[in-house]
Amino acid sequence: MNYNTGLTSELSDLIHLDDVEAAILFRIDGNVIKSAFKEEHSNEILRTIQWCKANVEKVSLEMKTNNLAKVTYELNNFNVIFSVVNNVTILTTLAIRTANMSLLSIETKRKAMLISASL
Amino acid sequence: MKIATGTASHRSIHQVTKNIVKDVIGDINGTSDFLMVGFTPNYRSKQAYEEALVKLSDESGTTNIVGGVFPGVATSDGYPTTQGCSVMAIKSDDITFHKPYSYSNIRTNPKKGAKIILDCYNKIEQKNKMGFFLTAGPFFEPDAYEQMKILDTYFAQKFKGMFNAIGKLINKNMGKNGYGTANYADEILSILAKKNIYNMIGGATIDIDMVTNFQFEGINVLKDAMVGTFFSSDKLEFDMDWTFDKSQRSDDFNVSDYLTSGYVQKINKKPARKAFLDLIGISEEMYNEEFARYANASLLYLSALSSDEGEHVPYVSIIQSILNGVVTTIPERILKKDNVSADFFTQSGTGIQESAFECAIKASQNIENPCFGVFINCSNRLLIAGDKIEKETNMIKEAIGNDVPFITFYSGGEFSVIRNKPVFAAVSLHGMIAGENTTKNVVF
C-alpha cells in the first residue's frame, strides 16, 4: 500500500463512523497533509475546519508543552478532537455534538497510532 | 494445540474479513476446530455479516462458529476496536468443541432455551466442561418506557399485589420487544444451576445505537436468538470468575418499596427518581445531558444489592423524566425480601483496570498453565474507559501471562453460572481460563 492511499484509507475509516463529519491530518504549522469529509458538509463544518487550521499551531504547542496526547473542544455544535500523531503531525476529528465520545476516542487513538506507524 | 487471535479494523467488512483470514485463520495453518467471532455493529446489514461468516467458515474449514455483534471487541494481541472484528481460532486434539446450538425465540421462551443448553450438556462425556453462550441483548425504541407510567399511579401504590402482576406483564412485554435481558437471562441461569451445570460464561449482544443486534451460529446470522456451545476435555481444565469495580463505595441506601417487575418506586421511603438523584448528588438536567445517549442508564453510579452471602450484585438504574420511580435491571429472583439494602459504587477508569486484573487472577488461580481465555466485559465499562481501554487488556495479560491468547467481547449484560451459582450482573467482567494442571495429579 502506498503512503498516500494508506493515509486516505485511515481517514476514510473515521468518516465512515456515523458521528464523524471530517478527519484532517495537519502539520503543526497548520498545513493540511490529508483530509476526508462526509459527502454533504455544511458551512458550519467549513467554519469549524477553518478555526482548526488557524489554531492547530497554538493547540499543538500547548499539547507539546504539557505532554497532552488528546485535547477536545466543543465548538459550533461539533466536538473537535486533536490527537497527537508524532512531533510534527496532529490528527483532527470533527464529530457531531451528540457523538459517543468514549467510543470515538478509541477509534481516533487507533488511527493516530496507525498513521504514526505509516509516516 | 494451536490458538490464533486477532483484531482487524476497517470501514469495509470485506476488508476486515480479509485481514482476519490472513492474520488469524492463516496462522492456524490448517482446519480450525472452533472460531469465536465478534463483529462491531457499524456494518449494519445482515447480509454483510452472513457473507463475512461464510468467508471465515470457508477459509477455516469449520462451521463451529459462535459469536455476535458488540460495540467493542478485543484480543490479547491488538488494540481494541469499535469498527472491526476480533476472532479467536482454535485447533486442538485435547479439547472437543461441540456443535453450536441456537434458539431464535429466547426473549419469549427462556425455558426452551435452557432446555437446549441442557440437552447439549447432557451428551458430553468428558469430565471437564465449560459452556459459552450469547443471547440477544437490549434493543428497544426510545419511547419504550412509556408503558411503565402506569406503575406511578395512585392505584399502583395502593394495590401492590395486583400491580405487581401488571408490572410483570409490562416487563415481560417490554422484554419481548427487546428491553433488557435481566428476566430471560436470569431465568436460564437459574435453571442451568439447578440442573447442576457447573461453569458457563455468557453475555448479551448489543449495539449502543440500538440499530444492529445479531448473534452468530455457524454461518447463520440470527436476531433475538441465543447461540452457544460447550468445550470439554479430559486433559485440560476450565475455571472462571467475575468481578466489578468495587473500589469506590459510597452511600448505603434502602430500596424500600419496589415492584417485582424491576421497577423501584421508592428509595429511602422517598420517590425513587428524586431520591436517586439526591444520592448521587447531581441535578436532573445534568443527568439527562450526561446519560441520555446511553438510554438514561446511570453508567458511573452503579447500584449493587447486598446479598445474604455478604457479596454485592450490581445492577443498572435507569432514570426517565417521565417516571417517578427508577427502572432497574434487578432480576425478579433477587427481589424477594421486604427491604432490600443497596450500596453505590462509583465507577472509575482506574478501578475498572484493577477489577480486570482481579477477575483474571481469580479466574486463573486454579489453572497452572493457562492456554487461552474468554472475557465478557460490559460495554458500559468500555464507555467509561474510552481510549484507555487497552490498559484493561494489559492488566489481564499481566494476570494470566503475556503469551496467553484471549478474546474480549464488550456486551450488553454479563451472566454466568460460576461454580454452580447463577450470576447476573451489570457493569461487570466475567472471565474463563482453559489450561493444564500438571502437578495436581502427582501421587507421592
Coordinates of C-alpha atoms in Angstrom, one line a residue:
Chain A
M1 CA 0.0 0.0 0.0
N2 CA 1.5 3.4 -0.9
Y3 CA 1.8 6.1 1.6
N4 CA -1.0 8.4 0.3
T5 CA -3.5 5.5 -0.1
G6 CA -2.8 4.4 3.4
L7 CA -3.5 7.8 4.9
T8 CA -6.6 8.3 2.8
S9 CA -7.9 4.9 3.9
E10 CA -7.3 5.6 7.6
L11 CA -9.1 8.9 7.4
S12 CA -11.9 7.4 5.4
D13 CA -12.4 4.8 8.1
L14 CA -13.0 7.6 10.6
I15 CA -15.6 9.4 8.4
H16 CA -17.5 6.2 7.9
L17 CA -18.4 6.3 11.6
D18 CA -21.9 7.8 11.9
D19 CA -20.9 10.6 14.3
V20 CA -17.8 11.8 12.4
E21 CA -18.1 14.6 9.9
A22 CA -14.5 15.2 8.9
A23 CA -11.0 13.9 9.7
I24 CA -8.0 16.0 8.8
L25 CA -4.3 15.3 9.2
F26 CA -2.5 18.6 10.0
R27 CA 1.1 19.5 10.1
I28 CA 1.6 21.5 13.3
D29 CA 2.2 24.7 11.2
G30 CA -1.4 24.5 10.0
N31 CA -0.8 22.9 6.6
V32 CA -3.1 20.1 5.7
I33 CA -1.4 16.8 4.8
K34 CA -4.6 14.8 4.1
S35 CA -8.3 15.2 4.7
A36 CA -11.6 13.3 4.4
F37 CA -15.1 14.6 4.7
K38 CA -18.7 13.3 4.6
E39 CA -20.1 13.9 1.2
E40 CA -22.5 16.6 2.4
H41 CA -21.0 19.2 4.5
S42 CA -22.4 22.5 5.8
N43 CA -20.9 25.9 6.1
E44 CA -20.7 25.4 9.8
I45 CA -18.3 22.5 9.3
L46 CA -16.2 24.6 7.0
R47 CA -16.1 27.4 9.5
T48 CA -15.0 24.9 12.2
I49 CA -12.3 23.5 10.0
Q50 CA -11.1 27.0 9.3
W51 CA -10.9 27.5 13.1
C52 CA -8.9 24.2 13.4
K53 CA -6.5 25.3 10.7
A54 CA -6.0 28.7 12.3
N55 CA -5.4 27.3 15.8
V56 CA -3.7 24.0 15.2
E57 CA -0.2 25.5 15.8
K58 CA -1.3 27.1 19.1
V59 CA -3.1 23.9 20.2
S60 CA -0.1 21.6 19.3
L61 CA 2.3 23.9 21.1
E62 CA 0.1 23.6 24.2
M63 CA -0.1 19.9 23.8
K64 CA 3.6 19.5 23.4
T65 CA 4.4 21.8 26.4
N66 CA 2.0 20.0 28.7
N67 CA 2.6 16.5 27.3
L68 CA -1.1 16.1 26.3
A69 CA -2.0 13.2 24.0
K70 CA -5.5 14.4 23.2
V71 CA -7.5 17.6 23.5
T72 CA -11.2 18.0 22.9
Y73 CA -13.1 21.3 22.1
E74 CA -16.8 21.8 21.9
L75 CA -17.3 24.3 19.1
N76 CA -20.2 25.3 16.7
N77 CA -22.2 22.2 17.5
F78 CA -19.2 20.0 17.0
N79 CA -16.7 18.1 19.1
V80 CA -13.2 18.7 17.8
I81 CA -10.6 16.2 18.9
F82 CA -6.9 16.9 18.4
S83 CA -4.8 13.7 18.8
V84 CA -1.0 13.7 18.6
V85 CA 0.3 11.5 15.9
N86 CA 4.0 12.5 16.2
N87 CA 6.2 15.5 16.8
V88 CA 5.0 17.3 13.7
T89 CA 1.6 15.9 12.9
I90 CA -1.8 16.2 14.5
L91 CA -5.0 14.2 13.7
T92 CA -8.1 16.4 13.9
T93 CA -11.5 14.7 14.1
L94 CA -14.8 16.6 13.8
A95 CA -17.8 14.8 15.3
I96 CA -21.3 15.9 15.9
R97 CA -22.1 17.4 19.3
T98 CA -24.0 14.3 20.5
A99 CA -21.3 11.8 19.4
N100 CA -20.4 9.0 21.7
M101 CA -17.1 10.4 22.7
S102 CA -15.9 7.3 24.6
L103 CA -16.3 5.0 21.6
L104 CA -14.9 7.7 19.2
S105 CA -11.8 8.2 21.4
I106 CA -10.9 4.5 20.9
E107 CA -11.0 4.8 17.1
T108 CA -9.2 8.1 17.0
K109 CA -6.4 6.8 19.1
R110 CA -6.2 3.6 17.0
K111 CA -6.0 5.8 13.8
A112 CA -3.4 8.1 15.4
M113 CA -1.3 5.0 16.2
L114 CA -1.7 3.5 12.7
I115 CA -0.9 6.9 10.9
S116 CA 2.1 7.3 13.1
A117 CA 3.4 3.9 12.1
S118 CA 2.9 4.6 8.4
L119 CA 4.6 8.1 8.4
Chain B
M1 CA -2.8 -27.1 20.2
K2 CA -2.8 -24.1 18.0
I3 CA -4.6 -20.9 19.0
A4 CA -4.6 -17.7 17.0
T5 CA -6.3 -14.4 17.9
G6 CA -6.5 -11.1 16.1
T7 CA -8.4 -7.9 15.7
A8 CA -8.9 -6.0 12.5
S9 CA -10.3 -2.6 11.9
H10 CA -11.7 -1.1 8.7
R11 CA -14.8 0.7 7.4
S12 CA -15.4 -2.2 5.0
I13 CA -16.5 -5.6 6.4
H14 CA -14.9 -7.3 3.4
Q15 CA -11.5 -5.8 4.2
V16 CA -11.8 -6.7 7.8
T17 CA -12.7 -10.3 7.0
K18 CA -9.8 -10.5 4.5
N19 CA -7.4 -9.3 7.2
I20 CA -8.8 -11.8 9.8
V21 CA -8.4 -14.6 7.2
K22 CA -4.8 -13.6 6.6
D23 CA -3.7 -12.9 10.2
V24 CA -5.8 -15.4 12.3
I25 CA -7.1 -18.2 10.1
G26 CA -3.8 -18.3 8.2
D27 CA -1.9 -18.5 11.5
I28 CA -3.7 -21.8 12.3
N29 CA -2.3 -23.3 9.1
G30 CA -4.9 -26.0 8.5
T31 CA -8.5 -26.6 9.5
S32 CA -9.7 -24.9 12.7
D33 CA -11.9 -26.7 15.2
F34 CA -13.6 -23.6 16.5
L35 CA -14.0 -19.9 15.8
M36 CA -15.2 -17.4 18.3
V37 CA -16.2 -14.2 16.4
G38 CA -17.1 -10.7 17.5
F39 CA -18.0 -8.0 14.9
T40 CA -18.9 -4.4 15.7
P41 CA -22.4 -3.2 14.7
N42 CA -21.4 -0.5 12.2
Y43 CA -21.7 -2.8 9.1
R44 CA -25.4 -2.8 9.8
S45 CA -26.7 -5.3 7.1
K46 CA -27.5 -8.9 7.9
Q47 CA -26.3 -9.9 4.5
A48 CA -22.9 -8.3 5.1
Y49 CA -22.4 -10.3 8.3
E50 CA -23.6 -13.5 6.6
E51 CA -21.1 -13.1 3.8
A52 CA -18.3 -12.5 6.3
L53 CA -19.2 -15.7 8.2
V54 CA -19.3 -17.7 5.0
K55 CA -15.9 -16.5 4.1
L56 CA -14.5 -17.2 7.6
S57 CA -16.1 -20.7 7.5
D58 CA -14.7 -21.5 4.0
E59 CA -11.2 -20.3 4.9
S60 CA -11.0 -22.0 8.3
G61 CA -12.8 -25.2 7.2
T62 CA -15.1 -25.2 10.2
T63 CA -18.8 -24.4 10.8
N64 CA -18.1 -24.5 14.6
I65 CA -18.6 -20.7 14.9
V66 CA -20.2 -18.8 17.7
G67 CA -20.3 -15.1 18.1
G68 CA -22.2 -11.9 17.8
V69 CA -22.3 -8.1 17.4
F70 CA -20.7 -6.0 20.2
P71 CA -19.9 -2.3 20.4
G72 CA -16.3 -3.1 21.1
V73 CA -14.1 -6.2 20.6
A74 CA -10.6 -7.0 21.5
T75 CA -7.9 -9.7 21.6
S76 CA -4.8 -10.1 23.6
D77 CA -2.6 -9.1 20.6
G78 CA -4.2 -6.0 19.4
Y79 CA -5.7 -2.6 20.2
P80 CA -9.5 -2.9 20.8
T81 CA -11.7 -1.7 18.0
T82 CA -15.2 -0.2 17.7
Q83 CA -15.1 -0.6 13.9
G84 CA -14.0 -4.1 13.1
C85 CA -13.8 -7.7 14.2
S86 CA -12.0 -9.9 16.7
V87 CA -11.6 -13.6 16.2
M88 CA -10.1 -16.5 18.2
A89 CA -9.4 -19.6 16.2
I90 CA -8.5 -22.9 17.9
K91 CA -7.3 -26.3 16.7
S92 CA -6.7 -28.8 19.4
D93 CA -6.8 -32.6 19.9
D94 CA -7.1 -32.0 23.7
I95 CA -10.5 -30.2 23.6
T96 CA -13.7 -31.2 22.0
F97 CA -15.7 -28.2 20.6
H98 CA -19.3 -29.3 20.5
K99 CA -21.6 -28.4 17.7
P100 CA -23.0 -25.0 18.3
Y101 CA -26.7 -24.6 19.2
S102 CA -29.1 -21.8 18.6
Y103 CA -32.7 -20.9 19.6
S104 CA -34.5 -18.0 17.9
N105 CA -37.1 -17.2 20.4
I106 CA -35.1 -16.5 23.5
R107 CA -36.9 -13.3 24.6
T108 CA -40.2 -15.1 24.9
N109 CA -39.3 -18.6 25.9
P110 CA -36.2 -18.8 28.1
K111 CA -37.2 -22.2 29.5
K112 CA -36.9 -23.7 26.0
G113 CA -33.5 -22.0 25.6
A114 CA -32.3 -23.6 28.9
K115 CA -33.5 -27.0 27.7
I116 CA -31.5 -26.7 24.5
I117 CA -28.4 -25.9 26.6
L118 CA -29.1 -28.8 28.9
D119 CA -29.6 -31.3 26.0
C120 CA -26.2 -30.3 24.6
Y121 CA -24.6 -30.6 28.1
N122 CA -26.0 -34.0 28.9
K123 CA -24.4 -35.6 25.8
I124 CA -20.9 -34.7 26.9
E125 CA -18.9 -37.5 28.5
Q126 CA -15.6 -35.8 29.2
K127 CA -15.0 -34.8 32.8
N128 CA -14.2 -31.1 32.3
K129 CA -16.8 -28.9 30.7
M130 CA -17.2 -25.2 30.1
G131 CA -20.3 -23.6 28.4
F132 CA -20.3 -20.4 26.4
F133 CA -23.5 -18.7 25.3
L134 CA -24.7 -15.4 24.0
T135 CA -28.2 -14.0 23.9
A136 CA -29.8 -11.1 22.2
G137 CA -29.4 -8.0 24.4
P138 CA -31.1 -4.7 24.9
F139 CA -32.7 -3.4 21.7
F140 CA -35.6 -1.0 22.2
E141 CA -37.2 2.1 20.9
P142 CA -36.6 5.4 22.8
D143 CA -40.3 5.5 23.9
A144 CA -40.2 2.0 25.4
Y145 CA -40.6 3.3 29.0
E146 CA -43.9 5.0 28.3
Q147 CA -45.7 1.7 29.2
M148 CA -44.3 1.9 32.8
K149 CA -46.1 5.2 33.6
I150 CA -49.0 3.2 35.0
L151 CA -46.7 2.0 37.8
D152 CA -46.6 5.5 39.2
T153 CA -50.3 5.9 39.6
Y154 CA -52.1 6.1 43.0
F155 CA -53.6 2.7 42.4
A156 CA -50.2 1.1 41.7
Q157 CA -49.1 2.3 45.2
K158 CA -52.3 1.2 46.8
F159 CA -53.0 -2.2 45.2
K160 CA -49.5 -3.6 45.2
G161 CA -50.4 -7.3 44.7
M162 CA -52.4 -6.5 41.6
F163 CA -49.9 -4.1 40.2
N164 CA -47.0 -6.5 40.8
A165 CA -48.7 -8.8 38.3
I166 CA -49.4 -5.9 35.9
G167 CA -45.7 -4.8 36.3
K168 CA -44.6 -8.3 35.5
L169 CA -46.7 -8.3 32.3
I170 CA -45.4 -4.9 31.3
N171 CA -41.9 -6.0 31.9
K172 CA -42.4 -9.3 30.0
N173 CA -43.9 -7.4 27.1
M174 CA -41.0 -4.9 27.1
G175 CA -38.6 -7.9 27.3
K176 CA -40.3 -9.4 24.2
N177 CA -39.8 -6.2 22.4
G178 CA -36.1 -6.0 23.2
Y179 CA -35.9 -4.2 26.6
G180 CA -33.2 -5.6 28.7
T181 CA -32.0 -9.1 29.3
A182 CA -32.5 -9.5 33.1
N183 CA -35.6 -11.6 33.1
Y184 CA -34.9 -14.2 30.5
A185 CA -31.1 -14.5 31.1
D186 CA -31.6 -14.9 34.8
E187 CA -34.3 -17.5 34.3
I188 CA -32.0 -19.5 32.1
L189 CA -29.2 -19.3 34.6
S190 CA -31.4 -20.4 37.5
I191 CA -32.5 -23.5 35.5
L192 CA -28.9 -24.4 34.5
A193 CA -27.6 -24.0 38.1
K194 CA -30.5 -26.2 39.4
K195 CA -29.6 -28.9 36.8
N196 CA -26.0 -28.9 38.0
I197 CA -24.3 -27.1 35.3
Y198 CA -21.0 -26.1 37.0
N199 CA -19.4 -23.4 34.8
M200 CA -20.9 -21.4 31.9
I201 CA -19.9 -18.0 30.7
G202 CA -22.4 -15.8 28.9
G203 CA -23.2 -12.4 27.6
A204 CA -25.6 -10.4 25.5
T205 CA -25.0 -8.8 22.1
I206 CA -25.7 -5.1 21.9
D207 CA -25.5 -2.1 19.7
I208 CA -25.5 1.1 21.8
D209 CA -27.3 2.9 18.9
M210 CA -30.0 0.2 19.0
V211 CA -29.8 -0.4 15.3
T212 CA -27.9 -3.7 14.8
N213 CA -28.2 -6.7 17.1
F214 CA -27.1 -10.1 15.7
Q215 CA -26.0 -13.4 17.0
F216 CA -23.9 -15.9 15.0
E217 CA -24.2 -19.7 15.0
G218 CA -22.2 -21.4 12.2
I219 CA -22.7 -19.3 9.1
N220 CA -26.2 -18.2 10.3
V221 CA -26.9 -14.6 11.4
L222 CA -29.8 -14.5 13.9
K223 CA -31.8 -11.9 15.7
D224 CA -33.5 -12.2 19.1
A225 CA -31.7 -15.5 19.5
M226 CA -29.5 -17.5 21.9
V227 CA -26.4 -19.2 20.5
G228 CA -23.7 -21.2 22.3
T229 CA -21.6 -24.3 22.6
F230 CA -19.6 -26.3 25.1
F231 CA -15.9 -27.1 25.3
S232 CA -14.9 -30.3 27.0
S233 CA -11.7 -32.1 27.8
D234 CA -10.2 -34.9 29.9
K235 CA -6.8 -33.3 29.8
L236 CA -7.4 -29.5 30.1
E237 CA -9.3 -27.9 32.9
F238 CA -11.6 -24.8 32.9
D239 CA -12.2 -22.2 35.5
M240 CA -13.9 -18.9 35.7
D241 CA -14.8 -15.9 37.9
W242 CA -16.2 -12.4 37.8
T243 CA -15.9 -9.1 39.4
F244 CA -16.8 -5.4 39.1
D245 CA -15.2 -2.1 40.2
K246 CA -15.8 -2.0 44.0
S247 CA -13.0 0.4 44.7
Q248 CA -15.2 3.5 45.4
R249 CA -18.1 2.6 47.6
S250 CA -20.3 5.4 48.8
D251 CA -23.8 5.7 50.4
D252 CA -25.8 2.8 51.6
F253 CA -29.5 3.1 50.9
N254 CA -32.7 1.2 51.2
V255 CA -34.8 0.1 48.2
S256 CA -37.8 0.5 50.5
D257 CA -40.6 -0.1 48.0
Y258 CA -40.4 -1.9 44.8
L259 CA -42.5 -3.9 42.4
T260 CA -41.3 -7.3 41.3
S261 CA -41.0 -6.1 37.8
G262 CA -37.7 -4.4 38.5
Y263 CA -39.3 -1.0 38.9
V264 CA -38.3 0.7 42.1
Q265 CA -41.0 3.0 43.4
K266 CA -39.2 4.3 46.5
I267 CA -35.6 4.7 47.8
N268 CA -35.2 5.5 51.5
K269 CA -39.1 5.9 51.5
K270 CA -39.0 8.8 49.0
P271 CA -40.0 8.8 45.4
A272 CA -37.1 6.8 43.8
R273 CA -36.1 9.1 40.9
K274 CA -35.6 12.1 43.1
A275 CA -34.0 10.1 45.9
F276 CA -31.6 8.5 43.4
L277 CA -30.5 11.9 42.0
D278 CA -30.1 13.2 45.6
L279 CA -27.9 10.2 46.5
I280 CA -25.6 10.7 43.5
G281 CA -25.7 14.5 44.0
I282 CA -26.4 15.7 40.5
S283 CA -29.4 17.6 39.0
E284 CA -31.8 16.0 36.7
E285 CA -30.7 18.4 33.8
M286 CA -27.1 17.3 34.2
Y287 CA -28.1 13.6 34.5
N288 CA -30.1 13.9 31.2
E289 CA -27.2 15.7 29.5
E290 CA -24.7 13.0 30.5
F291 CA -26.7 9.8 30.1
A292 CA -29.4 10.5 27.5
R293 CA -27.2 8.9 24.9
Y294 CA -27.0 5.7 27.0
A295 CA -30.7 5.0 27.3
N296 CA -30.6 7.1 30.5
A297 CA -28.7 4.4 32.4
S298 CA -26.5 5.7 35.2
L299 CA -23.2 4.3 34.0
L300 CA -20.9 5.9 36.5
Y301 CA -23.1 5.4 39.5
L302 CA -23.6 1.7 39.9
S303 CA -26.1 0.4 42.5
A304 CA -25.4 -3.1 44.0
L305 CA -27.6 -5.2 46.2
S306 CA -26.2 -6.7 49.3
S307 CA -26.7 -10.4 49.1
D308 CA -27.1 -12.8 52.1
E309 CA -23.6 -14.1 51.5
G310 CA -22.1 -10.6 52.0
E311 CA -21.4 -10.1 48.3
H312 CA -22.8 -7.4 46.1
V313 CA -24.8 -7.9 43.0
P314 CA -24.5 -4.8 40.7
Y315 CA -27.4 -3.6 38.6
V316 CA -28.0 -0.6 36.4
S317 CA -30.5 2.1 37.4
I318 CA -32.3 4.0 34.6
I319 CA -33.8 7.4 35.3
Q320 CA -36.5 8.6 32.9
S321 CA -38.0 12.1 33.4
I322 CA -41.5 10.7 32.6
L323 CA -41.3 8.2 35.5
N324 CA -41.3 8.9 39.3
G325 CA -39.6 5.6 40.0
V326 CA -36.3 4.0 38.9
V327 CA -36.2 1.2 36.3
T328 CA -33.6 -1.4 37.3
T329 CA -32.0 -4.5 35.8
I330 CA -32.5 -6.4 39.1
P331 CA -33.7 -10.0 38.2
E332 CA -37.1 -10.8 39.9
R333 CA -35.5 -13.8 41.6
I334 CA -33.5 -11.5 43.8
L335 CA -36.3 -9.2 44.8
K336 CA -37.9 -11.4 47.4
K337 CA -37.2 -9.7 50.7
D338 CA -39.3 -6.8 52.1
N339 CA -36.5 -4.3 52.4
V340 CA -33.5 -4.6 50.1
S341 CA -30.3 -2.9 51.1
A342 CA -28.1 -1.5 48.4
D343 CA -24.8 0.5 48.0
F344 CA -23.5 2.8 45.4
F345 CA -20.2 2.1 43.7
T346 CA -18.8 5.0 41.6
Q347 CA -17.1 3.5 38.6
S348 CA -13.7 4.9 37.6
G349 CA -11.2 4.2 34.8
T350 CA -8.5 3.1 37.3
G351 CA -11.0 0.9 39.3
I352 CA -12.0 -0.8 36.0
Q353 CA -8.5 -1.7 35.2
E354 CA -7.8 -3.0 38.7
S355 CA -11.0 -5.1 38.6
A356 CA -9.9 -6.6 35.2
F357 CA -6.7 -7.7 36.9
E358 CA -8.7 -9.1 39.8
C359 CA -11.1 -11.0 37.6
A360 CA -8.3 -12.6 35.5
I361 CA -6.3 -13.5 38.6
K362 CA -9.4 -15.2 40.2
A363 CA -10.3 -17.0 37.0
S364 CA -6.8 -18.4 36.6
Q365 CA -5.9 -19.2 40.2
N366 CA -6.7 -22.9 39.8
I367 CA -5.0 -23.3 36.4
E368 CA -1.3 -23.8 36.4
N369 CA -0.6 -23.4 32.7
P370 CA -3.3 -21.2 31.1
C371 CA -3.8 -21.9 27.3
F372 CA -6.5 -19.4 26.4
G373 CA -9.1 -17.2 27.9
V374 CA -12.5 -15.7 27.1
F375 CA -13.7 -12.5 28.7
I376 CA -17.2 -11.0 28.6
N377 CA -16.8 -7.3 29.6
C378 CA -19.6 -4.8 30.0
S379 CA -20.0 -2.2 27.2
N380 CA -20.5 0.4 29.9
R381 CA -17.0 -0.3 31.1
L382 CA -15.8 0.3 27.6
L383 CA -17.6 3.7 27.6
I384 CA -16.1 4.6 31.0
A385 CA -12.6 3.6 29.9
G386 CA -12.7 5.2 26.4
D387 CA -9.3 5.3 24.8
K388 CA -7.6 3.8 27.9
I389 CA -9.4 0.5 27.3
E390 CA -6.2 -1.2 26.1
K391 CA -4.9 -0.8 29.7
E392 CA -7.6 -3.3 30.8
T393 CA -6.3 -5.8 28.2
N394 CA -2.8 -5.2 29.5
M395 CA -4.0 -5.9 33.1
I396 CA -5.5 -9.2 32.0
K397 CA -2.2 -10.1 30.3
E398 CA -0.3 -9.2 33.5
A399 CA -2.6 -11.5 35.4
I400 CA -2.6 -14.6 33.2
G401 CA 0.6 -14.3 31.3
N402 CA 1.8 -12.2 28.3
D403 CA 1.7 -15.1 25.9
V404 CA -1.7 -16.4 26.8
P405 CA -4.2 -15.6 23.9
F406 CA -7.7 -14.3 24.9
I407 CA -10.7 -12.6 23.3
T408 CA -12.9 -9.9 24.9
F409 CA -16.4 -9.0 23.9
Y410 CA -18.0 -5.8 25.4
S411 CA -21.5 -6.9 26.0
G412 CA -25.0 -5.7 26.9
G413 CA -25.3 -7.9 30.0
E414 CA -22.9 -10.4 31.6
F415 CA -24.3 -13.6 33.0
S416 CA -22.7 -16.8 34.0
V417 CA -23.1 -19.9 36.1
I418 CA -20.0 -19.9 38.3
R419 CA -19.3 -23.0 40.3
N420 CA -22.9 -23.9 40.2
K421 CA -24.2 -20.4 41.2
P422 CA -26.1 -18.1 38.8
V423 CA -24.5 -14.7 38.5
F424 CA -26.4 -12.0 36.6
A425 CA -24.5 -8.7 37.0
A426 CA -24.2 -5.3 35.3
V427 CA -21.1 -3.3 34.5
S428 CA -19.0 -6.3 35.4
L429 CA -16.4 -8.5 33.9
H430 CA -16.7 -12.3 33.6
G431 CA -13.7 -14.4 32.5
M432 CA -12.9 -18.0 31.8
I433 CA -9.5 -19.7 31.5
A434 CA -8.6 -23.0 30.0
G435 CA -5.4 -24.7 30.8
E436 CA -3.4 -27.6 32.2
N437 CA -2.7 -28.6 35.8
T438 CA 0.4 -30.7 35.8
T439 CA 1.4 -31.0 39.4
K440 CA -2.1 -31.7 40.8
N441 CA -2.1 -35.3 39.7
V442 CA 1.3 -36.3 41.1
V443 CA 1.0 -39.1 43.7
F444 CA 3.7 -39.2 46.4

